[in-house]
Coordinates of C-alpha atoms and ligand atoms in Angstrom, one line a residue:
M30 CA 0.0 0.0 0.0
C31 CA 2.8 2.3 -0.6
G32 CA 2.7 4.9 -3.4
I33 CA 4.9 4.9 -6.5
I34 CA 5.6 7.6 -9.1
G35 CA 8.1 7.8 -11.9
Y36 CA 8.9 10.4 -14.6
L37 CA 11.1 10.6 -17.7
G38 CA 11.0 13.6 -19.9
T39 CA 12.5 17.1 -20.3
R40 CA 11.0 18.8 -17.2
T41 CA 12.7 18.9 -13.9
A42 CA 11.6 15.7 -12.2
A43 CA 11.7 16.6 -8.5
P44 CA 8.6 18.8 -8.4
L45 CA 6.6 16.4 -10.5
L46 CA 7.6 13.5 -8.2
L47 CA 6.8 15.5 -5.1
E48 CA 3.4 16.5 -6.5
G49 CA 2.6 12.9 -7.3
L50 CA 3.8 11.7 -3.9
A51 CA 1.5 14.3 -2.2
K52 CA -1.4 12.9 -4.1
L53 CA -0.4 9.3 -3.1
E54 CA 0.3 10.1 0.5
Y55 CA -3.0 8.5 1.6
R56 CA -1.6 5.1 0.5
G57 CA 1.1 5.3 3.2
Y58 CA 2.9 8.1 4.9
D59 CA 5.7 7.0 7.3
S60 CA 8.6 7.9 5.0
A61 CA 9.3 9.0 1.5
G62 CA 12.1 9.3 -1.0
V63 CA 13.2 10.0 -4.6
A64 CA 16.1 8.9 -6.8
I65 CA 16.8 11.2 -9.7
L66 CA 19.4 10.7 -12.4
E67 CA 21.8 13.6 -12.9
R68 CA 24.2 14.0 -15.7
H69 CA 27.6 15.4 -15.0
D70 CA 29.9 15.3 -18.0
E71 CA 27.5 12.8 -19.5
A72 CA 28.1 10.2 -16.9
P73 CA 24.8 9.8 -15.0
T74 CA 24.9 9.7 -11.2
T75 CA 22.0 9.1 -8.8
H76 CA 20.8 11.8 -6.6
R77 CA 18.9 10.0 -3.8
V78 CA 17.1 11.9 -1.1
R79 CA 14.9 10.1 1.6
A80 CA 13.2 11.2 4.8
A81 CA 11.3 9.6 7.6
G82 CA 7.9 11.0 8.3
K83 CA 5.5 12.8 5.9
I84 CA 6.2 14.1 2.5
A85 CA 6.8 17.6 4.0
H86 CA 10.0 16.2 5.5
L87 CA 11.1 15.1 2.0
V88 CA 10.3 18.5 0.6
T89 CA 12.6 20.1 3.2
A90 CA 15.3 17.6 2.5
L91 CA 15.1 18.2 -1.3
E92 CA 15.3 22.0 -0.7
A93 CA 18.5 21.4 1.1
S94 CA 19.8 19.2 -1.6
P95 CA 18.2 20.3 -4.9
T96 CA 18.6 18.6 -8.3
N97 CA 17.4 19.5 -11.8
G98 CA 17.5 16.0 -13.3
T99 CA 14.7 15.1 -15.6
H100 CA 14.4 11.4 -14.9
G101 CA 13.5 9.8 -11.6
I102 CA 11.3 7.7 -9.3
G103 CA 9.7 8.4 -6.0
H104 CA 7.9 6.5 -3.2
T105 CA 5.8 7.1 -0.1
R106 CA 6.0 4.2 2.3
W107 CA 3.8 2.3 4.7
A108 CA 6.1 0.1 6.7
T109 CA 5.8 -3.7 6.5
H110 CA 9.4 -5.0 6.8
G111 CA 11.5 -2.7 8.9
G112 CA 10.5 0.4 10.9
P113 CA 9.6 3.8 9.4
T114 CA 13.2 5.1 9.3
Q115 CA 15.2 6.9 6.7
D116 CA 17.4 3.9 6.0
N117 CA 14.3 1.8 5.3
A118 CA 12.7 4.5 3.1
H119 CA 12.7 3.8 -0.7
P120 CA 14.3 4.1 -3.2
H121 CA 16.8 1.4 -2.4
F122 CA 20.1 1.4 -4.2
S123 CA 22.7 -1.1 -5.4
E124 CA 25.6 -0.4 -7.8
G125 CA 23.8 2.3 -9.8
V126 CA 20.4 0.7 -9.6
S127 CA 17.5 2.4 -7.7
V128 CA 14.3 0.7 -6.9
V129 CA 10.9 1.6 -5.5
H130 CA 8.5 -1.2 -4.6
N131 CA 5.0 -1.7 -3.4
G132 CA 4.0 -5.2 -2.1
I133 CA 5.9 -7.9 -0.2
I134 CA 8.6 -10.2 -1.3
E135 CA 7.7 -13.4 0.6
N136 CA 11.0 -15.2 0.0
H137 CA 13.1 -12.1 0.8
A138 CA 14.9 -13.9 3.7
A139 CA 16.2 -16.7 1.5
L140 CA 17.2 -14.2 -1.3
R141 CA 18.9 -11.9 1.3
A142 CA 21.0 -14.9 2.6
R143 CA 22.1 -15.8 -0.9
L144 CA 23.0 -12.2 -1.8
L145 CA 25.0 -11.8 1.4
E146 CA 27.0 -14.8 0.5
D147 CA 27.5 -13.3 -3.0
G148 CA 29.1 -10.3 -1.3
F149 CA 26.2 -7.7 -1.3
E150 CA 25.9 -5.4 1.7
F151 CA 22.5 -4.6 3.1
K152 CA 21.8 -1.1 4.4
S153 CA 18.1 -1.6 5.4
E154 CA 15.8 -4.1 7.0
T155 CA 13.4 -4.0 4.1
D156 CA 12.4 -6.8 1.7
T157 CA 12.8 -4.3 -1.1
E158 CA 16.5 -4.0 -0.8
V159 CA 16.9 -7.6 -2.1
I160 CA 15.3 -6.4 -5.4
A161 CA 17.9 -3.7 -5.9
H162 CA 20.8 -6.2 -5.3
L163 CA 19.1 -8.9 -7.5
I164 CA 18.9 -6.4 -10.4
A165 CA 22.5 -5.2 -9.9
Q166 CA 23.6 -8.8 -9.9
A167 CA 21.6 -9.6 -13.0
L168 CA 23.1 -6.6 -14.8
K169 CA 26.5 -8.4 -14.6
S170 CA 25.2 -11.0 -17.2
H171 CA 22.4 -9.0 -18.9
S172 CA 23.2 -5.8 -20.7
R173 CA 19.6 -4.6 -21.0
L174 CA 17.8 -3.4 -17.8
H175 CA 14.6 -5.0 -19.0
E176 CA 16.2 -8.4 -19.1
A177 CA 17.8 -7.9 -15.7
V178 CA 14.5 -7.0 -14.2
Q179 CA 12.9 -10.1 -15.8
A180 CA 15.6 -12.3 -14.5
S181 CA 15.2 -10.8 -11.0
V182 CA 11.4 -11.0 -10.8
A183 CA 11.7 -14.7 -11.9
Q184 CA 13.4 -15.3 -8.5
M185 CA 10.9 -13.5 -6.4
Q186 CA 7.7 -14.7 -4.7
G187 CA 5.0 -12.4 -3.4
A188 CA 3.6 -9.2 -4.7
W189 CA 5.3 -6.3 -6.4
A190 CA 4.8 -3.1 -8.3
L191 CA 8.4 -2.1 -9.2
C192 CA 9.9 1.0 -10.7
V193 CA 13.6 0.8 -11.5
I194 CA 16.2 3.3 -12.9
S195 CA 19.9 2.6 -13.6
E196 CA 22.9 4.8 -14.1
R197 CA 23.9 2.6 -17.0
H198 CA 20.5 3.0 -18.7
P199 CA 19.8 6.7 -18.5
E200 CA 17.2 6.7 -21.2
E201 CA 14.7 4.4 -19.5
I202 CA 12.6 3.4 -16.5
V203 CA 11.8 -0.3 -16.2
V204 CA 8.7 -1.3 -14.3
A205 CA 7.1 -4.6 -13.3
R206 CA 3.8 -5.6 -11.9
H207 CA 2.6 -8.7 -10.0
A208 CA -0.4 -8.5 -7.7
S209 CA 0.1 -4.8 -6.9
P210 CA -1.3 -1.9 -8.9
L211 CA 0.8 0.0 -11.4
L212 CA 0.0 2.0 -14.5
I213 CA 1.8 4.0 -17.1
G214 CA 0.9 7.5 -18.1
L215 CA 1.6 8.3 -21.7
H216 CA 2.5 11.7 -23.1
D217 CA -0.6 13.9 -23.3
A218 CA 0.3 17.4 -24.5
E219 CA -3.4 18.5 -24.2
T220 CA -3.5 17.8 -20.5
S221 CA 0.1 18.8 -19.5
G222 CA 0.5 21.7 -21.9
H223 CA 4.0 20.4 -22.8
A224 CA 4.8 19.5 -26.4
T225 CA 8.0 17.5 -25.7
P226 CA 7.5 13.8 -25.1
E227 CA 7.5 12.4 -21.6
V228 CA 6.2 9.3 -19.8
F229 CA 4.9 8.7 -16.2
V230 CA 4.4 5.7 -14.1
A231 CA 2.3 5.6 -10.9
S232 CA 0.5 3.2 -8.6
D233 CA -2.6 5.3 -8.7
V234 CA -3.9 7.6 -11.5
S235 CA -4.6 10.5 -9.2
A236 CA -0.8 11.0 -9.0
I237 CA -0.4 11.9 -12.6
L238 CA -3.9 13.2 -13.6
N239 CA -2.6 16.8 -13.9
H240 CA -0.2 15.7 -16.6
T241 CA -1.8 12.9 -18.5
R242 CA -5.2 11.3 -19.0
S243 CA -3.9 8.7 -21.3
V244 CA -2.9 5.5 -19.4
L245 CA -1.9 2.0 -20.0
D246 CA -2.8 -0.7 -17.4
L247 CA -0.3 -3.4 -16.8
N248 CA -1.2 -7.0 -16.1
D249 CA 0.2 -9.3 -13.6
G250 CA 3.6 -10.6 -14.8
D251 CA 4.2 -7.7 -17.1
V252 CA 7.6 -6.0 -17.3
A253 CA 7.8 -2.7 -19.3
T254 CA 10.5 -0.4 -20.5
L255 CA 9.5 3.2 -20.6
T256 CA 11.3 5.7 -22.8
I257 CA 10.2 9.1 -24.1
K258 CA 8.9 7.2 -27.1
G259 CA 6.4 5.2 -25.0
A260 CA 6.3 1.7 -23.5
K261 CA 7.6 -1.7 -24.6
I262 CA 5.9 -4.4 -22.6
T263 CA 6.6 -8.1 -22.2
D264 CA 4.2 -10.5 -20.4
V265 CA 4.8 -13.3 -18.0
D266 CA 5.9 -15.6 -20.8
L267 CA 8.4 -12.9 -22.0
R268 CA 6.4 -12.3 -25.2
Q269 CA 6.1 -8.7 -26.4
V270 CA 2.5 -7.6 -25.9
T271 CA 0.4 -4.5 -26.3
R272 CA -1.9 -3.3 -23.6
R273 CA -5.1 -1.2 -23.9
T274 CA -4.7 2.6 -23.6
R275 CA -7.6 4.2 -21.8
R276 CA -8.6 7.8 -21.3
I277 CA -9.3 9.0 -17.8
T278 CA -12.5 11.1 -17.5
W279 CA -12.2 11.9 -13.8
N280 CA -12.0 15.5 -13.0
A281 CA -8.7 16.3 -11.2
V282 CA -10.6 18.9 -9.1
A283 CA -12.7 16.0 -7.7
A284 CA -9.6 14.9 -6.0
E285 CA -9.0 18.2 -4.2
K286 CA -10.7 19.3 -0.9
Q287 CA -12.9 22.0 -2.4
G288 CA -12.9 24.1 0.7
Y289 CA -13.7 21.4 3.2
K290 CA -11.3 21.2 6.2
H291 CA -10.7 17.5 5.4
F292 CA -11.3 15.1 2.6
M293 CA -13.4 13.0 4.9
L294 CA -15.9 15.8 5.5
K295 CA -16.0 16.6 1.8
E296 CA -16.6 12.9 1.0
I297 CA -19.4 12.7 3.6
H298 CA -21.1 15.6 1.9
E299 CA -20.6 14.1 -1.5
Q300 CA -22.8 11.2 -0.6
P301 CA -26.0 12.5 -2.2
K302 CA -24.2 12.9 -5.5
A303 CA -22.2 9.6 -5.2
I304 CA -25.5 7.7 -4.5
R305 CA -27.3 9.5 -7.3
D306 CA -24.5 8.5 -9.7
T307 CA -24.6 4.9 -8.5
I308 CA -28.3 4.7 -9.1
L309 CA -28.0 6.4 -12.5
G310 CA -25.4 3.9 -13.5
H311 CA -27.6 0.9 -12.8
V312 CA -31.3 1.9 -12.9
D313 CA -33.1 2.8 -16.1
G314 CA -36.7 3.7 -15.4
D315 CA -38.0 0.8 -13.4
N316 CA -35.4 -1.6 -14.7
I317 CA -32.4 -2.5 -12.5
F318 CA -29.3 -3.7 -14.3
S319 CA -31.3 -4.0 -17.4
K320 CA -28.5 -4.9 -19.8
R321 CA -26.6 -7.0 -17.3
N322 CA -26.6 -10.8 -17.0
F323 CA -25.0 -11.6 -13.6
P324 CA -24.5 -15.2 -12.6
L325 CA -27.4 -16.6 -10.6
P326 CA -26.9 -19.1 -7.8
S327 CA -28.3 -22.5 -8.6
P328 CA -31.4 -23.6 -6.7
H329 CA -29.2 -25.0 -3.9
G330 CA -26.4 -22.5 -4.4
R331 CA -25.4 -19.7 -2.0
V332 CA -24.1 -16.1 -2.3
I333 CA -20.8 -15.7 -0.5
L334 CA -19.7 -12.2 0.2
L335 CA -16.0 -11.5 0.8
A336 CA -14.6 -8.2 2.0
C337 CA -12.5 -6.4 4.7
G338 CA -13.2 -3.6 7.1
T339 CA -15.9 -1.1 6.1
S340 CA -16.6 -3.1 3.0
W341 CA -17.2 -6.1 5.2
H342 CA -19.8 -4.1 7.1
A343 CA -21.5 -3.4 3.8
A344 CA -21.3 -7.1 3.0
L345 CA -23.0 -7.9 6.4
C346 CA -25.9 -5.8 5.3
G347 CA -25.8 -7.4 1.9
K348 CA -26.3 -10.8 3.5
I349 CA -29.5 -9.7 5.2
L350 CA -30.8 -8.0 2.1
I351 CA -30.1 -10.9 -0.2
E352 CA -31.7 -13.4 2.2
Q353 CA -34.7 -11.3 3.1
L354 CA -35.5 -10.1 -0.4
A355 CA -34.3 -12.9 -2.7
R356 CA -34.6 -15.8 -0.1
V357 CA -31.2 -17.0 -1.3
P358 CA -28.9 -18.3 1.4
A359 CA -26.0 -15.8 1.8
E360 CA -22.8 -16.0 3.8
V361 CA -20.2 -13.3 4.7
D362 CA -16.6 -14.0 5.2
L363 CA -13.8 -11.7 6.3
A364 CA -11.6 -12.0 3.2
S365 CA -8.5 -12.4 5.4
E366 CA -9.9 -15.5 7.0
F367 CA -11.6 -17.1 4.0
R368 CA -8.9 -18.9 2.2
Y369 CA -7.2 -20.2 5.3
R370 CA -10.2 -22.1 6.6
Q371 CA -10.6 -24.5 3.7
P372 CA -14.0 -23.1 2.7
V373 CA -16.6 -25.3 1.1
I374 CA -17.8 -24.1 -2.3
R375 CA -20.5 -26.0 -4.0
E376 CA -21.5 -26.0 -7.6
G377 CA -23.9 -23.1 -8.2
D378 CA -22.4 -20.8 -5.5
I379 CA -21.6 -17.3 -6.5
A380 CA -18.9 -15.3 -4.7
I381 CA -19.0 -11.5 -4.5
A382 CA -16.0 -9.4 -3.5
V383 CA -16.9 -6.0 -2.1
S384 CA -14.0 -3.5 -2.2
Q385 CA -13.7 0.2 -2.7
S386 CA -10.2 0.2 -4.0
G387 CA -10.4 -3.2 -5.8
E388 CA -6.8 -3.7 -4.7
T389 CA -7.1 -5.0 -1.2
A390 CA -4.8 -8.0 -1.1
D391 CA -6.9 -10.1 1.2
T392 CA -10.1 -9.6 -0.8
L393 CA -8.2 -10.3 -4.1
A394 CA -6.8 -13.5 -2.7
A395 CA -10.2 -14.6 -1.3
I396 CA -12.1 -14.0 -4.5
R397 CA -9.3 -15.8 -6.5
E398 CA -9.6 -18.8 -4.2
A399 CA -13.4 -18.8 -4.4
G400 CA -13.1 -18.8 -8.2
R401 CA -10.5 -21.6 -8.1
L402 CA -12.8 -23.7 -6.0
G403 CA -15.6 -23.3 -8.6
A404 CA -17.7 -20.3 -7.6
K405 CA -18.8 -17.9 -10.3
T406 CA -17.4 -14.5 -9.3
L407 CA -18.7 -11.0 -9.2
S408 CA -17.4 -7.8 -7.6
I409 CA -18.7 -4.5 -6.3
C410 CA -15.8 -2.1 -6.7
N411 CA -15.4 1.7 -6.9
V412 CA -12.1 1.9 -8.7
V413 CA -12.6 1.2 -12.4
D414 CA -10.3 -1.5 -13.9
S415 CA -8.8 -2.3 -10.5
S416 CA -7.4 -5.7 -9.9
I417 CA -10.5 -7.2 -8.3
A418 CA -12.7 -5.7 -11.0
R419 CA -10.6 -7.2 -13.7
M420 CA -10.3 -10.6 -12.0
T421 CA -14.0 -11.3 -11.4
G422 CA -16.4 -12.6 -14.0
D423 CA -18.5 -9.5 -13.7
V424 CA -18.4 -6.2 -11.8
I425 CA -20.9 -3.7 -10.4
Y426 CA -19.2 -0.3 -10.1
T427 CA -20.2 2.0 -7.4
H428 CA -19.8 5.5 -8.9
A429 CA -18.6 7.2 -5.8
G430 CA -15.6 8.9 -7.5
P431 CA -12.2 9.0 -5.9
E432 CA -12.2 8.5 -2.2
I433 CA -9.1 10.1 -0.7
S434 CA -9.8 10.1 3.0
V435 CA -8.5 6.9 4.6
A436 CA -11.7 6.5 6.5
S437 CA -14.3 5.2 4.0
T438 CA -17.6 7.0 3.9
K439 CA -19.2 7.5 0.4
A440 CA -17.7 4.2 -0.7
F441 CA -19.6 2.5 2.1
T442 CA -23.0 4.0 1.4
T443 CA -22.7 3.4 -2.4
Q444 CA -21.7 -0.2 -1.7
L445 CA -25.0 -0.5 0.3
V446 CA -26.9 1.0 -2.7
A447 CA -25.3 -1.5 -5.1
L448 CA -26.0 -4.4 -2.7
S449 CA -29.6 -3.2 -2.3
L450 CA -30.0 -3.0 -6.1
F451 CA -28.4 -6.4 -6.5
S452 CA -30.8 -7.9 -3.9
V453 CA -33.8 -6.5 -5.6
W454 CA -32.5 -7.7 -9.0
L455 CA -31.9 -11.2 -7.6
A456 CA -35.3 -11.3 -6.0
G457 CA -36.8 -10.7 -9.4
R458 CA -35.1 -13.8 -10.7
T459 CA -35.6 -16.1 -7.7
S460 CA -39.1 -15.3 -6.4
S461 CA -40.9 -17.8 -8.6
D462 CA -38.6 -20.6 -7.3
N463 CA -39.6 -19.5 -3.8
G464 CA -43.3 -19.5 -4.6
E465 CA -43.5 -15.8 -3.8
D466 CA -46.5 -14.0 -5.2
E467 CA -45.4 -11.9 -8.2
G468 CA -47.7 -9.0 -7.4
A469 CA -46.4 -8.7 -3.8
R470 CA -42.9 -8.9 -5.1
D471 CA -43.5 -6.2 -7.7
E472 CA -45.1 -3.9 -5.1
R473 CA -42.2 -4.4 -2.7
E474 CA -39.7 -3.7 -5.6
R475 CA -41.5 -0.5 -6.4
A476 CA -41.5 0.7 -2.8
L477 CA -37.8 -0.1 -2.5
L478 CA -37.0 1.7 -5.8
T479 CA -38.9 4.7 -4.7
T480 CA -36.9 4.9 -1.5
I481 CA -33.6 4.3 -3.3
R482 CA -34.4 7.1 -5.8
N483 CA -35.1 9.4 -2.8
L484 CA -31.9 8.6 -1.0
P485 CA -29.9 11.6 -2.3
S486 CA -32.4 14.1 -1.0
T487 CA -33.0 12.1 2.2
I488 CA -29.3 12.2 2.9
E489 CA -29.2 15.9 2.1
S490 CA -31.7 16.4 4.9
V491 CA -29.5 14.3 7.3
L492 CA -26.5 16.5 6.4
E493 CA -28.5 19.6 7.3
H494 CA -28.2 18.4 11.0
R495 CA -24.4 18.7 10.9
E496 CA -24.3 21.5 13.4
R497 CA -26.4 19.7 15.9
I498 CA -24.2 16.6 15.5
Q499 CA -21.1 18.7 15.9
R500 CA -22.6 20.1 19.2
I501 CA -23.2 16.5 20.4
A502 CA -19.7 15.5 19.4
R503 CA -18.2 18.2 21.6
R504 CA -19.9 16.7 24.6
Y505 CA -18.4 13.3 24.0
A506 CA -15.0 14.1 22.6
Q507 CA -13.2 13.6 25.9
Y508 CA -14.5 10.1 26.8
R509 CA -12.1 7.1 26.5
D510 CA -14.6 4.4 25.3
M511 CA -17.8 4.3 23.4
L512 CA -20.2 1.4 22.7
Y513 CA -22.4 1.1 19.6
L514 CA -25.5 -1.1 19.6
G515 CA -27.8 -2.1 16.9
R516 CA -30.0 -5.1 15.9
G517 CA -30.7 -6.6 12.5
L518 CA -29.5 -4.2 9.8
G519 CA -28.7 -1.8 12.6
Y520 CA -25.9 -4.2 13.8
P521 CA -23.5 -3.6 10.9
V522 CA -24.4 0.1 11.1
A523 CA -23.2 -0.1 14.8
L524 CA -20.0 -1.9 13.8
E525 CA -19.3 0.7 11.1
G526 CA -20.0 3.6 13.4
A527 CA -17.6 2.2 16.0
L528 CA -14.9 1.5 13.3
K529 CA -15.2 5.1 12.0
L530 CA -14.8 6.5 15.5
K531 CA -11.8 4.4 16.5
E532 CA -9.8 4.8 13.3
I533 CA -9.9 8.6 13.2
S534 CA -10.3 9.6 16.8
Y535 CA -8.2 6.8 18.4
M536 CA -11.0 6.4 21.0
H537 CA -11.8 2.8 21.9
A538 CA -15.1 1.9 20.4
E539 CA -17.0 -1.4 20.1
G540 CA -20.0 -2.3 18.0
Y541 CA -22.3 -5.0 19.4
A542 CA -25.5 -6.7 18.4
S543 CA -27.8 -5.1 21.0
G544 CA -29.2 -8.5 22.0
E545 CA -25.7 -9.6 22.9
M546 CA -25.4 -6.9 25.6
K547 CA -26.7 -9.1 28.4
H548 CA -24.2 -11.8 27.5
G549 CA -21.2 -9.8 28.6
P550 CA -20.7 -6.2 27.5
I551 CA -23.3 -4.9 29.9
A552 CA -20.7 -5.3 32.6
L553 CA -18.9 -2.3 31.0
I554 CA -21.8 0.1 31.3
D555 CA -21.4 3.0 33.7
E556 CA -21.4 6.8 33.4
T557 CA -18.0 6.8 31.7
M558 CA -19.2 4.7 28.8
P559 CA -21.5 6.5 26.4
V560 CA -23.6 4.2 24.2
V561 CA -24.7 5.0 20.7
V562 CA -27.9 3.1 19.9
I563 CA -29.3 2.6 16.4
A564 CA -33.0 2.9 17.2
T565 CA -34.6 3.6 13.9
E566 CA -38.1 2.3 13.2
G567 CA -38.4 -1.2 11.8
P568 CA -38.4 -4.8 12.9
G569 CA -36.8 -5.1 16.3
Y570 CA -37.4 -1.5 17.3
E571 CA -39.1 -2.5 20.6
K572 CA -36.3 -4.9 21.6
V573 CA -33.7 -2.2 20.9
I574 CA -35.6 0.2 23.2
S575 CA -35.5 -2.5 25.9
N576 CA -31.7 -2.8 25.5
L577 CA -31.5 1.0 25.7
E578 CA -33.4 1.0 29.0
E579 CA -31.0 -1.6 30.3
V580 CA -28.1 0.8 29.5
R581 CA -29.8 3.7 31.2
S582 CA -30.7 1.8 34.3
R583 CA -26.9 1.2 34.7
G584 CA -26.0 4.8 34.4
G585 CA -24.9 4.8 30.8
R586 CA -25.3 7.9 28.7
V587 CA -27.2 7.2 25.5
I588 CA -27.0 8.9 22.1
A589 CA -29.8 7.5 19.9
V590 CA -30.1 7.6 16.2
A591 CA -33.9 7.5 15.8
T592 CA -36.6 8.1 13.2
M593 CA -38.2 11.6 13.0
G594 CA -41.5 11.6 14.8
D595 CA -40.4 9.1 17.5
T596 CA -41.5 10.9 20.7
Q597 CA -40.7 8.3 23.3
I598 CA -37.0 8.2 22.4
E599 CA -36.3 11.7 23.7
Q600 CA -37.4 10.6 27.2
L601 CA -34.9 7.8 27.1
A602 CA -31.7 9.2 25.5
E603 CA -29.5 12.1 26.5
D604 CA -29.0 13.0 22.9
V605 CA -31.0 12.1 19.8
I606 CA -30.0 12.4 16.2
F607 CA -33.2 12.1 14.1
V608 CA -33.1 10.7 10.5
P609 CA -36.1 10.8 8.1
P610 CA -38.4 7.7 7.9
A611 CA -37.5 5.3 5.2
H612 CA -38.0 1.7 4.1
P613 CA -36.3 -0.3 6.9
M614 CA -34.2 -2.3 4.5
L615 CA -32.6 0.9 3.3
Q616 CA -32.3 2.6 6.7
P617 CA -28.6 1.6 7.1
I618 CA -27.7 3.9 4.3
I619 CA -29.3 6.8 6.0
A620 CA -28.4 5.9 9.6
S621 CA -24.7 5.6 8.8
V622 CA -24.4 9.2 7.8
P623 CA -24.9 10.8 11.2
L624 CA -22.5 8.3 12.7
Q625 CA -19.8 9.3 10.1
L626 CA -20.4 13.0 11.1
L627 CA -20.3 12.1 14.8
A628 CA -16.9 10.3 14.4
Y629 CA -15.6 13.1 12.2
Y630 CA -16.5 15.9 14.6
I631 CA -15.2 14.0 17.7
A632 CA -11.9 13.3 15.9
D633 CA -11.6 16.9 14.8
Q634 CA -12.3 18.1 18.3
R635 CA -9.5 15.8 19.5
G636 CA -7.2 17.3 16.9
T637 CA -6.2 14.1 15.2
D638 CA -5.0 13.8 11.6
V639 CA -8.5 12.9 10.3
D640 CA -7.6 12.1 6.7
Q641 CA -4.5 10.2 7.4
P642 CA -4.9 8.5 10.8
R643 CA -1.8 6.9 12.3
N644 CA -0.8 3.4 11.2
L645 CA -3.5 3.2 8.4
A646 CA -3.3 3.3 4.7
K647 CA -6.0 3.7 2.2
S648 CA -5.4 0.7 0.1
V649 CA -4.2 -2.3 1.9
T650 CA -2.3 -4.2 -0.8
V651 CA -0.4 -6.5 1.6
E652 CA -1.8 -9.5 3.4
Ligands
LIG49 C1 -12.2 1.9 7.0 C2 -11.7 1.5 5.7 C3 -11.1 0.1 5.6 C4 -11.4 -0.5 4.2 C5 -10.8 -1.9 4.1 C6 -11.1 -2.5 2.7 O1 -12.7 3.2 6.9 O2 -11.6 2.2 4.8 O3 -11.6 -0.7 6.6 O4 -12.8 -0.6 4.1 O5 -9.4 -1.7 4.1 O6 -10.8 -1.7 1.7 P1 -11.4 -1.9 0.2 O7 -12.9 -1.6 0.4 O8 -10.7 -0.9 -0.6 O9 -11.2 -3.3 -0.1

C-alpha cells in the first residue's frame, strides 16, 4: 500500500515526483524518498534523497539538496518489513540501480541470505533492498535493464509493483507488476501543456492526472521499458505484448478538498451525488441492471460475500438484504480468513467481492480462491479497472468517485446502494422458485426503488443536521470508550459507526448486536461509557428500546439515532439524532451518515489527523 511515481522527460523531475507523492500520501505516509538521475559530463549519477515521516520532510530535504535531473522515481511508504526510518525508506540502491517497490517479497529472507553470500551489503531491514541487489547482480550478465528485471522477478515470490532506474541505462525506466497496482501515463500534451514527449508511471492515476489522462494498465507478470517514445511491454511468458490505452475522464478537481477542512468531511457531503451517480449507473426507469446478466446461484447455491473492514460491514448488510429479499442463502466472510479455513464451495455458488479500491490483497486472494474452487465471481468495486474488478467474471461499479480520506464514507453508502439493487434484481429472478406472489414482489420492488431514488435528497436532509451533530460530538470528545449497539441491519451500522470512531479519533469503540449486551458487555456500562444506539423504526425496534433501557438503568449515557417523529426516544436518551423515515431495508444507508459525522467531529475536536490516521493506509495491498 505504498505509493509509487516515476517520470522521464524534459521537465525537472523533482517537483513532479513530489506533486505525485503528495497525491499518493494517503496510501502510506511513514517515510518517502526520490532517486533522480543527474548528468555530470554525460556520466549519470544518482541523486537519492529520503526522509522519515511525511512528504513535507522530504520536501525540506530536497530543498537542502536540490537537483534539476529530468528522470526519476519516488515513493511514499507504509512500513511492512523494517520500521519507518530513513534507512528503510525507498528508493533502495545497489551499484547504480535504484528501486521503489509496493508489495511484499515473501522469499526475501532466502534471497537476502544468498545475496549476502555473494558479497552484497545490506543497508536496510526491508524486503525491497533484495530487489535492488538482484537487479544489480543480473546486470552483470544482462546488458539490458529490461532483461535484468525479468531475471530478478523470476526469482521473487510475493507481490510487487516495481519501478527501476539505472545509471547505465539513463534513457529508460523499467517497471514490473505482479499482484500490486501500477499504471503507465503516456505523453498527453493537451493535459500537460508540454509538447515535448514524456512518460509517467504511478501506482494510482490520481498522482499523474494533472499531466496525462492517457494511461496503460499493466497485467500481472508484465515488465515494461518506458522511454520518451512510449512503453515496450513483455508478459509473464516474456512475449512482447500491447496493452489497452484508456482515457481517464475523472475530474482532477474532484480529488481536491474544495474548501472542506478534510477530505473525509468533503466525501461525507458528496454522498447524495455519489449515491445518485450509482443509481443512475444501474437503474433505467423501473429496470435495475437492465442490460446485465450476472451469474445466478443454482437452486441449492449460495451467495458468498467477501470483504474487509468497512466493505465487510457493507457485506454484512448485503447478506441480510439478499436473504430477506431474494430468499437465497447468503454468507459473509472476512476475506483475510476465507482462504485459510478450507472453505466449502458447491456447484452453483456465487462469490461477491466487495471492495472500494479493488486492490485489497486479502479480498483479491479470497475471490481468487473462491473462483479456483468453482464459484462464479462478481465484484462490487469503486475503482474502475482495479485488480479485483478485472479478476472477477462481472463487476458492479459504485460510482462514488475518488475516495481520498483513509476512512471510508461514500464508498460504504454506495456499496450499500449497489447491494440493495443487486438484492432486488436477484429477488426478481428467484421469487418464482420461492413460490412468492409476483404481485407482492413487484409492489415491494416499487417501494424499494422509490426509497432508493429518494436517497440523495434524504441524505441531504440528514446532512443539514451537521451543526447539531457537531454540538453533540463536543460533549463526547473527551471520553475514552464508546459502545455502539444495533439489531438486524442496525448491527452492521453499529459496527461501522464504531470503526469510524476508533480509526480517526483513536477512542476505543466497540460495535455490538444489542441482544448480545446481556451476554457480557453490559458489565462495562457506567457513566464513563457513552452508548450509541441505532434505534430507527423497523423490525426489532421495541427490543432495541428495551436494551436502551438496560443501559440507562446502569447509568450509561445514550446517544440515539432515531426516526423523526419518535416521541418516546427523547425521554430515554441524553441526545437524539433524528433521521427521516424510510423503508427499513434501506435505513442503514441513512443511519450511517450521522455516525460518520459524529466520528468526524469527535476526531476533529480531539485534533487528530483525520484524513491520514496513524498506522493506516487507504489501500491495503499487503496481506
Ligand atoms: C475503513 C476502511 C477500511 C477498508 C478496508 C477494505 O474506513 O476504509 O476498513 O474498508 O481496508 O478496503 P477496500 O474496500 O478498498 O477493499
